PDB file of C-alpha atoms in Angstrom:
ATOM      1  CA  MET A 289       5.984 -39.257   8.742  1.00 43.00           C
ATOM      2  CA  ASN A 290       2.543 -37.816   9.058  1.00 48.00           C
ATOM      3  CA  HIS A 291       0.146 -38.918   6.305  1.00 45.00           C
ATOM      4  CA  TYR A 292      -0.381 -35.206   5.273  1.00 44.00           C
ATOM      5  CA  GLN A 293       3.220 -34.303   5.135  1.00 44.00           C
ATOM      6  CA  ILE A 294       4.439 -32.533   2.239  1.00 44.00           C
ATOM      7  CA  LYS A 295       4.812 -34.774  -0.973  1.00 46.00           C
ATOM      8  CA  ILE A 296       6.448 -33.503  -4.004  1.00 48.00           C
ATOM      9  CA  ASP A 297       7.392 -36.797  -5.771  1.00 47.00           C
ATOM     10  CA  ASN A 298       4.112 -37.540  -7.836  1.00 46.00           C
ATOM     11  CA  MET A 299       3.229 -33.981  -8.267  1.00 60.00           C
ATOM     12  CA  GLN A 300       4.461 -30.691  -9.881  1.00 77.00           C
ATOM     13  CA  VAL A 301       5.853 -27.551  -7.679  1.00 82.00           C
ATOM     14  CA  ASP A 302       3.381 -25.525  -9.988  1.00 83.00           C
ATOM     15  CA  ASP A 303       0.697 -27.587  -8.888  1.00 87.00           C
ATOM     16  CA  LEU A 304       1.647 -26.876  -5.085  1.00 87.00           C
ATOM     17  CA  LYS A 305       1.648 -23.138  -5.781  1.00 87.00           C
ATOM     18  CA  LEU A 306      -1.771 -23.307  -7.360  1.00 90.00           C
ATOM     19  CA  ILE A 307      -2.760 -25.218  -4.139  1.00 91.00           C
ATOM     20  CA  LEU A 308      -1.737 -22.159  -2.029  1.00 90.00           C
ATOM     21  CA  LYS A 309      -3.128 -19.782  -4.154  1.00 89.00           C
ATOM     22  CA  VAL A 310      -6.611 -21.385  -4.149  1.00 91.00           C
ATOM     23  CA  ALA A 311      -6.293 -21.531  -0.377  1.00 90.00           C
ATOM     24  CA  GLU A 312      -5.471 -17.843  -0.239  1.00 87.00           C
ATOM     25  CA  CYS A 313      -8.125 -16.553  -2.590  1.00 88.00           C
ATOM     26  CA  ARG A 314     -10.724 -19.163  -1.472  1.00 89.00           C
ATOM     27  CA  SER A 315     -11.698 -19.511  -5.070  1.00 90.00           C
ATOM     28  CA  ILE A 316     -10.280 -21.690  -8.095  1.00 90.00           C
ATOM     29  CA  THR A 317     -11.374 -19.197 -10.628  1.00 88.00           C
ATOM     30  CA  LEU A 318      -9.546 -16.248  -8.723  1.00 87.00           C
ATOM     31  CA  ALA A 319      -6.618 -18.338  -8.452  1.00 86.00           C
ATOM     32  CA  ALA A 320      -6.430 -19.453 -11.866  1.00 85.00           C
ATOM     33  CA  ALA A 321      -6.930 -15.795 -12.887  1.00 82.00           C
ATOM     34  CA  LYS A 322      -3.826 -14.558 -10.876  1.00 79.00           C
ATOM     35  CA  LEU A 323      -1.696 -17.438 -11.942  1.00 79.00           C
ATOM     36  CA  ASP A 324      -2.535 -16.782 -15.910  1.00 74.00           C
ATOM     37  CA  MET A 325      -4.150 -20.163 -16.400  1.00 79.00           C
ATOM     38  CA  ARG A 326      -7.687 -21.592 -17.306  1.00 84.00           C
ATOM     39  CA  THR A 327     -10.008 -22.679 -14.542  1.00 87.00           C
ATOM     40  CA  ALA A 328     -10.244 -26.189 -15.967  1.00 86.00           C
ATOM     41  CA  THR A 329      -6.416 -26.580 -15.911  1.00 86.00           C
ATOM     42  CA  ALA A 330      -6.372 -25.354 -12.294  1.00 88.00           C
ATOM     43  CA  SER A 331      -9.234 -27.803 -11.335  1.00 90.00           C
ATOM     44  CA  ALA A 332      -7.498 -30.485 -13.003  1.00 88.00           C
ATOM     45  CA  ALA A 333      -4.200 -29.728 -11.194  1.00 89.00           C
ATOM     46  CA  ILE A 334      -6.021 -29.651  -7.716  1.00 91.00           C
ATOM     47  CA  LYS A 335      -7.469 -33.227  -8.449  1.00 90.00           C
ATOM     48  CA  ARG A 336      -3.958 -34.429  -9.441  1.00 88.00           C
ATOM     49  CA  VAL A 337      -2.623 -33.262  -5.917  1.00 89.00           C
ATOM     50  CA  GLU A 338      -5.596 -34.517  -4.184  1.00 90.00           C
ATOM     51  CA  LEU A 339      -5.147 -37.913  -5.847  1.00 89.00           C
ATOM     52  CA  ALA A 340      -1.576 -37.921  -5.107  1.00 87.00           C
ATOM     53  CA  LEU A 341      -2.338 -37.359  -1.355  1.00 88.00           C
ATOM     54  CA  GLY A 342      -5.235 -39.663  -1.132  1.00 89.00           C
ATOM     55  CA  CYS A 343      -7.647 -37.071   0.407  1.00 91.00           C
ATOM     56  CA  GLU A 344      -9.694 -33.726  -0.464  1.00 92.00           C
ATOM     57  CA  LEU A 345      -7.941 -30.464   0.392  1.00 92.00           C
ATOM     58  CA  PHE A 346     -11.055 -28.295  -0.392  1.00 92.00           C
ATOM     59  CA  ILE A 347     -14.483 -28.451   0.492  1.00 91.00           C
ATOM     60  CA  ARG A 348     -16.436 -27.426  -2.519  1.00 85.00           C
ATOM     61  CA  THR A 349     -20.048 -26.198  -2.813  1.00 81.00           C
ATOM     62  CA  THR A 350     -21.874 -24.392  -5.429  1.00 75.00           C
ATOM     63  CA  ARG A 351     -20.994 -20.863  -4.071  1.00 76.00           C
ATOM     64  CA  HIS A 352     -18.099 -21.346  -1.744  1.00 83.00           C
ATOM     65  CA  LEU A 353     -14.812 -23.089  -1.403  1.00 90.00           C
ATOM     66  CA  ARG A 354     -13.153 -23.834   1.889  1.00 90.00           C
ATOM     67  CA  LEU A 355     -10.259 -25.911   3.419  1.00 91.00           C
ATOM     68  CA  SER A 356     -11.126 -29.450   4.573  1.00 92.00           C
ATOM     69  CA  SER A 357      -9.689 -30.494   7.796  1.00 91.00           C
ATOM     70  CA  ALA A 358      -6.870 -32.303   5.996  1.00 90.00           C
ATOM     71  CA  GLY A 359      -6.103 -28.948   3.752  1.00 89.00           C
ATOM     72  CA  GLU A 360      -5.918 -27.069   7.098  1.00 90.00           C
ATOM     73  CA  ARG A 361      -2.984 -29.441   8.109  1.00 90.00           C
ATOM     74  CA  TYR A 362      -1.528 -29.691   4.581  1.00 91.00           C
ATOM     75  CA  ILE A 363      -1.327 -25.853   3.711  1.00 89.00           C
ATOM     76  CA  PRO A 364       1.228 -24.780   6.382  1.00 88.00           C
ATOM     77  CA  GLN A 365       3.552 -27.638   5.468  1.00 86.00           C
ATOM     78  CA  CYS A 366       3.155 -27.056   1.847  1.00 86.00           C
ATOM     79  CA  GLU A 367       4.107 -23.385   2.355  1.00 84.00           C
ATOM     80  CA  GLN A 368       7.172 -24.327   4.166  1.00 84.00           C
ATOM     81  CA  ALA A 369       8.262 -26.900   1.612  1.00 83.00           C
ATOM     82  CA  LEU A 370       7.898 -24.114  -1.189  1.00 82.00           C
ATOM     83  CA  ALA A 371       9.725 -21.488   0.986  1.00 79.00           C
ATOM     84  CA  VAL A 372      12.683 -23.880   1.327  1.00 80.00           C
ATOM     85  CA  LEU A 373      12.673 -24.726  -2.552  1.00 79.00           C
ATOM     86  CA  GLU A 374      12.512 -21.080  -3.283  1.00 72.00           C
ATOM     87  CA  THR A 375      15.441 -20.050  -0.673  1.00 72.00           C
ATOM     88  CA  ALA A 376      17.618 -22.774  -2.223  1.00 72.00           C
ATOM     89  CA  ARG A 377      16.879 -21.401  -5.792  1.00 67.00           C
ATOM     90  CA  GLN A 378      17.704 -18.007  -4.582  1.00 62.00           C
ATOM     91  CA  ASN A 379      20.924 -19.269  -2.957  1.00 63.00           C
ATOM     92  CA  LEU A 380      22.062 -20.485  -6.422  1.00 61.00           C
ATOM     93  CA  LYS A 381      21.478 -17.037  -8.209  1.00 55.00           C
ATOM     94  CA  GLY A 382      23.737 -13.938  -8.177  1.00 48.00           C
ATOM     95  CA  GLU A 383      22.531 -10.936  -6.279  1.00 48.00           C
ATOM     96  CA  HIS A 384      21.981  -9.128  -9.417  1.00 46.00           C
ATOM     97  CA  ASP A 385      19.954 -11.942 -11.250  1.00 50.00           C
ATOM     98  CA  ALA A 386      17.831 -12.471  -7.764  1.00 70.00           C
ATOM     99  CA  ILE A 387      15.974  -9.308  -8.303  1.00 85.00           C
ATOM    100  CA  GLU A 388      13.455 -10.285 -11.107  1.00 87.00           C
ATOM    101  CA  GLY A 389       9.797 -10.847 -11.760  1.00 87.00           C
ATOM    102  CA  GLU A 390       6.854  -8.643 -12.127  1.00 87.00           C
ATOM    103  CA  LEU A 391       5.907  -5.900  -9.601  1.00 90.00           C
ATOM    104  CA  ARG A 392       2.244  -5.402  -9.356  1.00 89.00           C
ATOM    105  CA  VAL A 393       1.939  -2.684  -7.330  1.00 91.00           C
ATOM    106  CA  ALA A 394      -1.173  -0.669  -6.186  1.00 90.00           C
ATOM    107  CA  THR A 395      -0.705   2.878  -4.826  1.00 91.00           C
ATOM    108  CA  SER A 396      -2.668   6.011  -4.144  1.00 90.00           C
ATOM    109  CA  SER A 397      -2.705   8.938  -6.965  1.00 88.00           C
ATOM    110  CA  ASP A 398      -0.347  11.420  -5.593  1.00 89.00           C
ATOM    111  CA  LEU A 399       2.272   9.026  -3.990  1.00 92.00           C
ATOM    112  CA  GLY A 400       2.209   6.806  -7.108  1.00 92.00           C
ATOM    113  CA  ARG A 401       2.544   9.269  -9.836  1.00 91.00           C
ATOM    114  CA  ASN A 402       4.940  11.703  -8.332  1.00 91.00           C
ATOM    115  CA  LEU A 403       7.294   9.442  -6.146  1.00 94.00           C
ATOM    116  CA  VAL A 404       6.855   5.706  -6.066  1.00 94.00           C
ATOM    117  CA  ILE A 405       6.538   5.125 -10.162  1.00 94.00           C
ATOM    118  CA  PRO A 406       9.865   7.230 -10.403  1.00 95.00           C
ATOM    119  CA  TRP A 407      11.537   5.059  -7.546  1.00 95.00           C
ATOM    120  CA  ILE A 408      10.480   1.897  -9.417  1.00 95.00           C
ATOM    121  CA  ASP A 409      11.757   3.090 -12.722  1.00 95.00           C
ATOM    122  CA  GLU A 410      15.183   3.483 -11.246  1.00 95.00           C
ATOM    123  CA  ILE A 411      14.931  -0.022  -9.866  1.00 94.00           C
ATOM    124  CA  MET A 412      13.820  -1.216 -13.472  1.00 94.00           C
ATOM    125  CA  ASP A 413      16.770   0.642 -14.971  1.00 94.00           C
ATOM    126  CA  LYS A 414      19.214  -1.172 -12.793  1.00 93.00           C
ATOM    127  CA  TYR A 415      17.437  -4.532 -13.118  1.00 93.00           C
ATOM    128  CA  PRO A 416      16.239  -5.602 -16.626  1.00 92.00           C
ATOM    129  CA  SER A 417      14.766  -8.490 -15.374  1.00 91.00           C
ATOM    130  CA  VAL A 418      11.941  -6.472 -13.352  1.00 92.00           C
ATOM    131  CA  SER A 419       8.690  -5.504 -15.029  1.00 92.00           C
ATOM    132  CA  LEU A 420       5.815  -3.245 -13.555  1.00 92.00           C
ATOM    133  CA  ARG A 421       2.137  -3.397 -13.526  1.00 89.00           C
ATOM    134  CA  THR A 422       0.419  -0.606 -11.594  1.00 89.00           C
ATOM    135  CA  HIS A 423      -2.862   0.150 -10.122  1.00 86.00           C
ATOM    136  CA  ILE A 424      -3.083   3.782  -9.291  1.00 88.00           C
ATOM    137  CA  SER A 425      -6.255   4.672  -7.277  1.00 83.00           C
ATOM    138  CA  ASP A 426      -7.104   6.192  -4.050  1.00 78.00           C
ATOM    139  CA  SER A 427      -9.920   3.712  -3.488  1.00 74.00           C
ATOM    140  CA  ASN A 428      -9.506   0.717  -1.100  1.00 71.00           C
ATOM    141  CA  ILE A 429      -7.602  -2.179  -2.938  1.00 67.00           C
ATOM    142  CA  ASP A 430      -8.774  -5.602  -2.958  1.00 64.00           C
ATOM    143  CA  PHE A 431      -5.734  -8.028  -3.832  1.00 63.00           C
ATOM    144  CA  PHE A 432      -7.803 -10.574  -5.304  1.00 59.00           C
ATOM    145  CA  ARG A 433     -10.027  -8.546  -7.525  1.00 63.00           C
ATOM    146  CA  ASP A 434      -7.530  -6.105  -8.760  1.00 62.00           C
ATOM    147  CA  SER A 435      -4.886  -8.555  -9.374  1.00 72.00           C
ATOM    148  CA  VAL A 436      -1.913  -6.864  -7.302  1.00 78.00           C
ATOM    149  CA  ASP A 437       0.783  -8.268  -5.267  1.00 83.00           C
ATOM    150  CA  ILE A 438       1.854  -5.136  -3.310  1.00 89.00           C
ATOM    151  CA  ALA A 439       0.133  -1.918  -2.098  1.00 90.00           C
ATOM    152  CA  LEU A 440       1.768   1.110  -0.585  1.00 91.00           C
ATOM    153  CA  ARG A 441      -0.998   2.714   1.453  1.00 88.00           C
ATOM    154  CA  TYR A 442      -1.390   5.279   4.230  1.00 88.00           C
ATOM    155  CA  GLY A 443      -2.401   3.793   7.529  1.00 84.00           C
ATOM    156  CA  SER A 444      -1.318   0.321   9.252  1.00 79.00           C
ATOM    157  CA  PRO A 445      -3.138  -2.759   7.924  1.00 76.00           C
ATOM    158  CA  SER A 446      -6.275  -3.630   9.923  1.00 74.00           C
ATOM    159  CA  ASP A 447      -6.421  -7.206   8.082  1.00 71.00           C
ATOM    160  CA  SER A 448      -4.197  -9.638  10.344  1.00 67.00           C
ATOM    161  CA  SER A 449      -4.263 -11.808   7.600  1.00 70.00           C
ATOM    162  CA  VAL A 450      -1.731  -9.841   5.356  1.00 76.00           C
ATOM    163  CA  TYR A 451       1.868  -9.060   5.633  1.00 82.00           C
ATOM    164  CA  GLY A 452       3.222  -5.391   6.229  1.00 84.00           C
ATOM    165  CA  PHE A 453       6.341  -3.539   6.363  1.00 89.00           C
ATOM    166  CA  LYS A 454       6.233   0.055   7.900  1.00 91.00           C
ATOM    167  CA  ILE A 455       8.099   2.275   5.685  1.00 93.00           C
ATOM    168  CA  CYS A 456       7.840   5.684   7.782  1.00 91.00           C
ATOM    169  CA  ASN A 457       5.762   7.959   9.809  1.00 91.00           C
ATOM    170  CA  VAL A 458       4.189  10.725   7.829  1.00 92.00           C
ATOM    171  CA  PRO A 459       2.932  14.156   9.255  1.00 92.00           C
ATOM    172  CA  ARG A 460      -0.193  15.441   7.729  1.00 93.00           C
ATOM    173  CA  LEU A 461       0.066  19.115   6.942  1.00 95.00           C
ATOM    174  CA  LEU A 462      -2.462  21.991   6.365  1.00 97.00           C
ATOM    175  CA  CYS A 463      -1.180  23.788   3.480  1.00 97.00           C
ATOM    176  CA  ALA A 464      -2.070  26.992   1.209  1.00 98.00           C
ATOM    177  CA  THR A 465      -0.414  28.990  -1.337  1.00 98.00           C
ATOM    178  CA  PRO A 466       1.045  32.530  -0.307  1.00 97.00           C
ATOM    179  CA  THR A 467      -1.119  34.105  -2.870  1.00 98.00           C
ATOM    180  CA  TYR A 468      -4.417  32.469  -1.344  1.00 97.00           C
ATOM    181  CA  LEU A 469      -3.107  33.620   2.338  1.00 97.00           C
ATOM    182  CA  ALA A 470      -2.466  37.104   0.999  1.00 96.00           C
ATOM    183  CA  LYS A 471      -5.955  37.411  -0.224  1.00 96.00           C
ATOM    184  CA  TYR A 472      -7.985  35.668   2.481  1.00 95.00           C
ATOM    185  CA  GLY A 473      -5.571  35.900   5.345  1.00 95.00           C
ATOM    186  CA  GLU A 474      -3.536  33.506   7.457  1.00 95.00           C
ATOM    187  CA  PRO A 475      -5.565  31.581   9.965  1.00 95.00           C
ATOM    188  CA  GLU A 476      -3.518  31.193  13.438  1.00 94.00           C
ATOM    189  CA  HIS A 477      -6.306  29.221  15.284  1.00 95.00           C
ATOM    190  CA  PRO A 478      -8.684  26.294  14.348  1.00 95.00           C
ATOM    191  CA  ASP A 479     -11.672  28.710  15.106  1.00 94.00           C
ATOM    192  CA  ASP A 480     -10.318  30.877  12.116  1.00 95.00           C
ATOM    193  CA  LEU A 481     -10.988  28.285   9.697  1.00 95.00           C
ATOM    194  CA  ALA A 482     -14.386  28.927   9.560  1.00 90.00           C
ATOM    195  CA  GLN A 483     -13.507  31.952   7.025  1.00 90.00           C
ATOM    196  CA  HIS A 484     -11.565  29.711   4.636  1.00 96.00           C
ATOM    197  CA  HIS A 485     -12.323  27.412   1.656  1.00 96.00           C
ATOM    198  CA  GLY A 486     -11.477  23.802   2.124  1.00 97.00           C
ATOM    199  CA  LEU A 487     -10.447  21.354  -0.442  1.00 97.00           C
ATOM    200  CA  PHE A 488     -11.634  17.770   0.319  1.00 96.00           C
ATOM    201  CA  TYR A 489     -10.716  14.479  -0.206  1.00 92.00           C
ATOM    202  CA  GLN A 490     -13.554  12.245  -0.910  1.00 89.00           C
ATOM    203  CA  LEU A 491     -13.845   8.385  -0.454  1.00 82.00           C
ATOM    204  CA  GLN A 492     -16.625   6.820  -2.009  1.00 78.00           C
ATOM    205  CA  ASP A 493     -19.628   8.964  -0.607  1.00 80.00           C
ATOM    206  CA  ILE A 494     -17.849  10.240   2.581  1.00 88.00           C
ATOM    207  CA  ILE A 495     -16.216  13.914   2.008  1.00 91.00           C
ATOM    208  CA  ASN A 496     -13.347  14.343   4.535  1.00 90.00           C
ATOM    209  CA  ASN A 497     -14.443  17.799   5.586  1.00 93.00           C
ATOM    210  CA  VAL A 498     -14.090  17.276   9.277  1.00 94.00           C
ATOM    211  CA  TRP A 499     -10.297  18.339  10.208  1.00 95.00           C
ATOM    212  CA  GLU A 500      -8.829  17.437  13.615  1.00 93.00           C
ATOM    213  CA  PHE A 501      -5.958  19.356  15.350  1.00 93.00           C
ATOM    214  CA  THR A 502      -4.025  19.396  18.468  1.00 90.00           C
ATOM    215  CA  ASP A 503      -1.888  21.981  20.202  1.00 88.00           C
ATOM    216  CA  GLY A 504      -0.217  18.969  22.276  1.00 84.00           C
ATOM    217  CA  GLN A 505      -2.633  19.464  25.091  1.00 89.00           C
ATOM    218  CA  LYS A 506      -6.207  19.980  23.579  1.00 93.00           C
ATOM    219  CA  LYS A 507      -7.861  18.802  20.475  1.00 93.00           C
ATOM    220  CA  TYR A 508      -9.967  20.716  17.997  1.00 93.00           C
ATOM    221  CA  LYS A 509     -12.462  19.529  15.584  1.00 93.00           C
ATOM    222  CA  VAL A 510     -13.643  21.815  12.616  1.00 94.00           C
ATOM    223  CA  LYS A 511     -16.124  21.106  10.017  1.00 95.00           C
ATOM    224  CA  MET A 512     -14.898  23.093   7.188  1.00 95.00           C
ATOM    225  CA  GLN A 513     -16.788  24.689   4.302  1.00 95.00           C
ATOM    226  CA  GLY A 514     -15.605  24.382   0.717  1.00 95.00           C
ATOM    227  CA  ARG A 515     -16.831  23.924  -2.874  1.00 95.00           C
ATOM    228  CA  ARG A 516     -14.349  21.393  -4.112  1.00 96.00           C
ATOM    229  CA  ALA A 517     -14.102  17.679  -3.280  1.00 95.00           C
ATOM    230  CA  SER A 518     -12.505  14.675  -5.321  1.00 94.00           C
ATOM    231  CA  ASN A 519     -11.525  10.931  -4.779  1.00 91.00           C
ATOM    232  CA  ASP A 520      -8.319  11.869  -6.361  1.00 92.00           C
ATOM    233  CA  GLY A 521      -5.731  13.233  -3.885  1.00 91.00           C
ATOM    234  CA  ASP A 522      -3.506  14.507  -6.577  1.00 93.00           C
ATOM    235  CA  LEU A 523      -6.267  16.970  -7.898  1.00 95.00           C
ATOM    236  CA  VAL A 524      -6.912  18.150  -4.376  1.00 96.00           C
ATOM    237  CA  ARG A 525      -3.287  18.914  -4.442  1.00 96.00           C
ATOM    238  CA  ARG A 526      -3.313  20.633  -7.739  1.00 97.00           C
ATOM    239  CA  TRP A 527      -6.226  22.824  -6.578  1.00 98.00           C
ATOM    240  CA  CYS A 528      -4.208  23.601  -3.401  1.00 98.00           C
ATOM    241  CA  VAL A 529      -1.247  24.862  -5.614  1.00 98.00           C
ATOM    242  CA  ALA A 530      -3.750  26.660  -7.970  1.00 98.00           C
ATOM    243  CA  ASP A 531      -4.485  29.012  -4.921  1.00 97.00           C
ATOM    244  CA  LYS A 532      -8.271  27.445  -4.437  1.00 97.00           C
ATOM    245  CA  GLY A 533      -7.976  26.876  -0.794  1.00 97.00           C
ATOM    246  CA  LEU A 534      -6.668  25.013   2.153  1.00 98.00           C
ATOM    247  CA  ALA A 535      -5.678  21.274   2.126  1.00 97.00           C
ATOM    248  CA  VAL A 536      -4.500  18.697   4.437  1.00 96.00           C
ATOM    249  CA  LYS A 537      -1.928  16.667   2.947  1.00 95.00           C
ATOM    250  CA  SER A 538       0.622  14.026   3.437  1.00 94.00           C
ATOM    251  CA  ALA A 539       3.991  15.717   3.721  1.00 95.00           C
ATOM    252  CA  LEU A 540       5.361  13.357   1.119  1.00 95.00           C
ATOM    253  CA  ASP A 541       2.726  14.005  -1.487  1.00 95.00           C
ATOM    254  CA  ILE A 542       3.254  17.809  -1.110  1.00 96.00           C
ATOM    255  CA  ALA A 543       6.956  17.667  -0.259  1.00 96.00           C
ATOM    256  CA  ASP A 544       8.099  18.885  -3.621  1.00 95.00           C
ATOM    257  CA  ASP A 545       5.582  21.825  -3.621  1.00 97.00           C
ATOM    258  CA  LEU A 546       6.841  22.800  -0.104  1.00 97.00           C
ATOM    259  CA  LEU A 547      10.296  22.686  -0.905  1.00 96.00           C
ATOM    260  CA  ASN A 548       9.865  24.841  -3.943  1.00 96.00           C
ATOM    261  CA  LYS A 549       7.755  27.262  -2.038  1.00 95.00           C
ATOM    262  CA  ARG A 550       4.639  26.858  -4.292  1.00 97.00           C
ATOM    263  CA  VAL A 551       2.711  26.135  -1.018  1.00 97.00           C
ATOM    264  CA  VAL A 552       3.481  26.824   2.704  1.00 97.00           C
ATOM    265  CA  THR A 553       2.334  25.288   5.921  1.00 96.00           C
ATOM    266  CA  VAL A 554      -0.546  26.768   7.782  1.00 96.00           C
ATOM    267  CA  MET A 555      -1.030  26.909  11.697  1.00 95.00           C
ATOM    268  CA  PRO A 556       2.116  25.165  12.618  1.00 90.00           C
ATOM    269  CA  ASN A 557       1.458  25.285  16.268  1.00 90.00           C
ATOM    270  CA  TYR A 558      -1.736  23.301  15.621  1.00 92.00           C
ATOM    271  CA  GLN A 559      -0.695  19.693  14.291  1.00 88.00           C
ATOM    272  CA  HIS A 560      -3.147  17.420  12.291  1.00 86.00           C
ATOM    273  CA  THR A 561      -3.373  13.685  12.888  1.00 81.00           C
ATOM    274  CA  GLN A 562       0.281  11.874  11.942  1.00 84.00           C
ATOM    275  CA  GLY A 563       0.002   8.889   9.512  1.00 87.00           C
ATOM    276  CA  GLU A 564       2.036   6.139   8.413  1.00 91.00           C
ATOM    277  CA  LEU A 565       3.246   4.640   5.230  1.00 93.00           C
ATOM    278  CA  TRP A 566       3.095   0.996   4.782  1.00 92.00           C
ATOM    279  CA  LEU A 567       3.991  -1.556   2.167  1.00 92.00           C
ATOM    280  CA  ILE A 568       1.272  -4.519   2.315  1.00 89.00           C
ATOM    281  CA  CYS A 569       1.318  -7.995   0.832  1.00 87.00           C
ATOM    282  CA  PRO A 570      -1.320 -10.366   0.760  1.00 82.00           C
ATOM    283  CA  SER A 571       0.740 -13.379   1.424  1.00 78.00           C
ATOM    284  CA  ARG A 572       4.337 -14.456   2.412  1.00 76.00           C
ATOM    285  CA  GLN A 573       4.670 -15.709  -1.167  1.00 74.00           C
ATOM    286  CA  SER A 574       4.336 -12.224  -2.346  1.00 79.00           C
ATOM    287  CA  ILE A 575       7.537 -11.197  -0.583  1.00 84.00           C
ATOM    288  CA  THR A 576      10.067 -11.636  -3.504  1.00 87.00           C
ATOM    289  CA  PRO A 577      13.531 -10.170  -3.540  1.00 89.00           C
ATOM    290  CA  ALA A 578      12.094  -7.510  -5.632  1.00 91.00           C
ATOM    291  CA  VAL A 579       9.749  -6.735  -3.189  1.00 90.00           C
ATOM    292  CA  ARG A 580      12.082  -6.327  -0.384  1.00 91.00           C
ATOM    293  CA  LEU A 581      14.253  -4.145  -2.651  1.00 93.00           C
ATOM    294  CA  LEU A 582      11.092  -2.034  -3.299  1.00 93.00           C
ATOM    295  CA  ARG A 583      10.479  -1.739   0.511  1.00 93.00           C
ATOM    296  CA  ASP A 584      14.206  -0.779   1.087  1.00 94.00           C
ATOM    297  CA  VAL A 585      14.147   1.783  -1.783  1.00 95.00           C
ATOM    298  CA  CYS A 586      11.187   3.313  -0.263  1.00 95.00           C
ATOM    299  CA  ARG A 587      12.474   3.549   3.202  1.00 94.00           C
ATOM    300  CA  GLU A 588      15.524   5.074   1.857  1.00 94.00           C
ATOM    301  CA  LYS A 589      13.900   7.607  -0.467  1.00 95.00           C
ATOM    302  CA  THR A 590      11.162   8.800   2.204  1.00 94.00           C
ATOM    303  CA  ALA A 591      13.717   9.211   4.901  1.00 92.00           C
ATOM    304  CA  HIS A 592      15.745  11.533   2.563  1.00 93.00           C
ATOM    305  CA  LEU A 593      12.629  13.417   1.474  1.00 94.00           C
ATOM    306  CA  LEU A 594      11.691  13.875   5.255  1.00 94.00           C
ATOM    307  CA  ASN A 595      14.825  15.128   5.950  1.00 92.00           C
ATOM    308  CA  GLN A 596      14.863  17.797   3.531  1.00 94.00           C
ATOM    309  CA  LEU A 597      11.599  18.974   5.016  1.00 94.00           C
ATOM    310  CA  VAL A 598      13.107  18.912   8.619  1.00 93.00           C
ATOM    311  CA  LYS A 599      16.190  20.746   7.287  1.00 93.00           C
ATOM    312  CA  GLU A 600      14.125  23.568   5.907  1.00 93.00           C
ATOM    313  CA  GLY A 601      12.062  23.670   9.312  1.00 92.00           C
ATOM    314  CA  ILE A 602       8.762  22.498   7.596  1.00 92.00           C
ATOM    315  CA  VAL A 603       8.249  19.357   9.642  1.00 89.00           C
ATOM    316  CA  ASP A 604       9.578  18.461  13.371  1.00 82.00           C
ATOM    317  CA  LYS A 605      12.451  16.066  13.331  1.00 79.00           C
ATOM    318  CA  ARG A 606      10.487  13.945  15.754  1.00 72.00           C
ATOM    319  CA  VAL A 607       8.703  12.384  12.711  1.00 61.00           C
ATOM    320  CA  LEU A 608      11.638  10.638  11.607  1.00 62.00           C
ATOM    321  CA  ILE A 609      11.581   8.256  14.473  1.00 60.00           C
ATOM    322  CA  ASN A 610       9.956   5.108  12.837  1.00 48.00           C
ATOM    323  CA  GLU A 611       8.700   3.261  15.823  1.00 44.00           C
TER     324      GLU A 611
END
């Protein structure tokens, strides 16, 4: 047996979970906070594991913490061993009881308030052992700073170290109310947008007032004019519904308004860039049975909603192809 091969006899499983969390966070303090324990207790547990192994797993300095060469060899085997133990535990439980634990979910404002939280409420009604902690914000999420285990976000993950599940393709639609269009006219070509009021989403200091469209052959880029911008996507949607101007919205976020005729799509022959909805986890350990259930529920619910939009002729059926 390799000297660094996983040992469990002289240490607690919780200690090993802490080791993995420290390796993930690169910080004892952050790892302790995520596991709801004191930093001193975490430090003592790390020393206990290192003593049992006879080597240091981490190189510590006053500002940084990184894996030692021994730690780099040990961590993957530690992950595998704990995964085997978790699988064995789940196999002993009934299907109903396996769905448990806290879902710490980050999601954007529109998506979270109007869709995802009601879907999670249904899960919690069915599985009493599931609890919820939400982080609703349109800002970029930091898994360690914001203490969340799951994020539902538009766009595929750019960080190769995280684990992601694609939920669906999501068209982005140019929308306005019939009242607004009756007052200002309905644009038929991107060049016509110069005469209209844009409603903008703002991320940090960047206002997304440059809109891109395509007719399938040519691309058009339009810098819009407008007097309203917000870092809250739900507020942008509310402005649109209140006849304040044109907005580019995710078909999921504005689906209820479209299906109930509060808003309509504009320039259907010129499509905006299509997006994707992903469920993202910071590590494999975050993918619990409850998370897998949430993934499956999101796929089922979004497919149903998009099918309704297709049935009403609001979006093209090709968006349902989830490649």
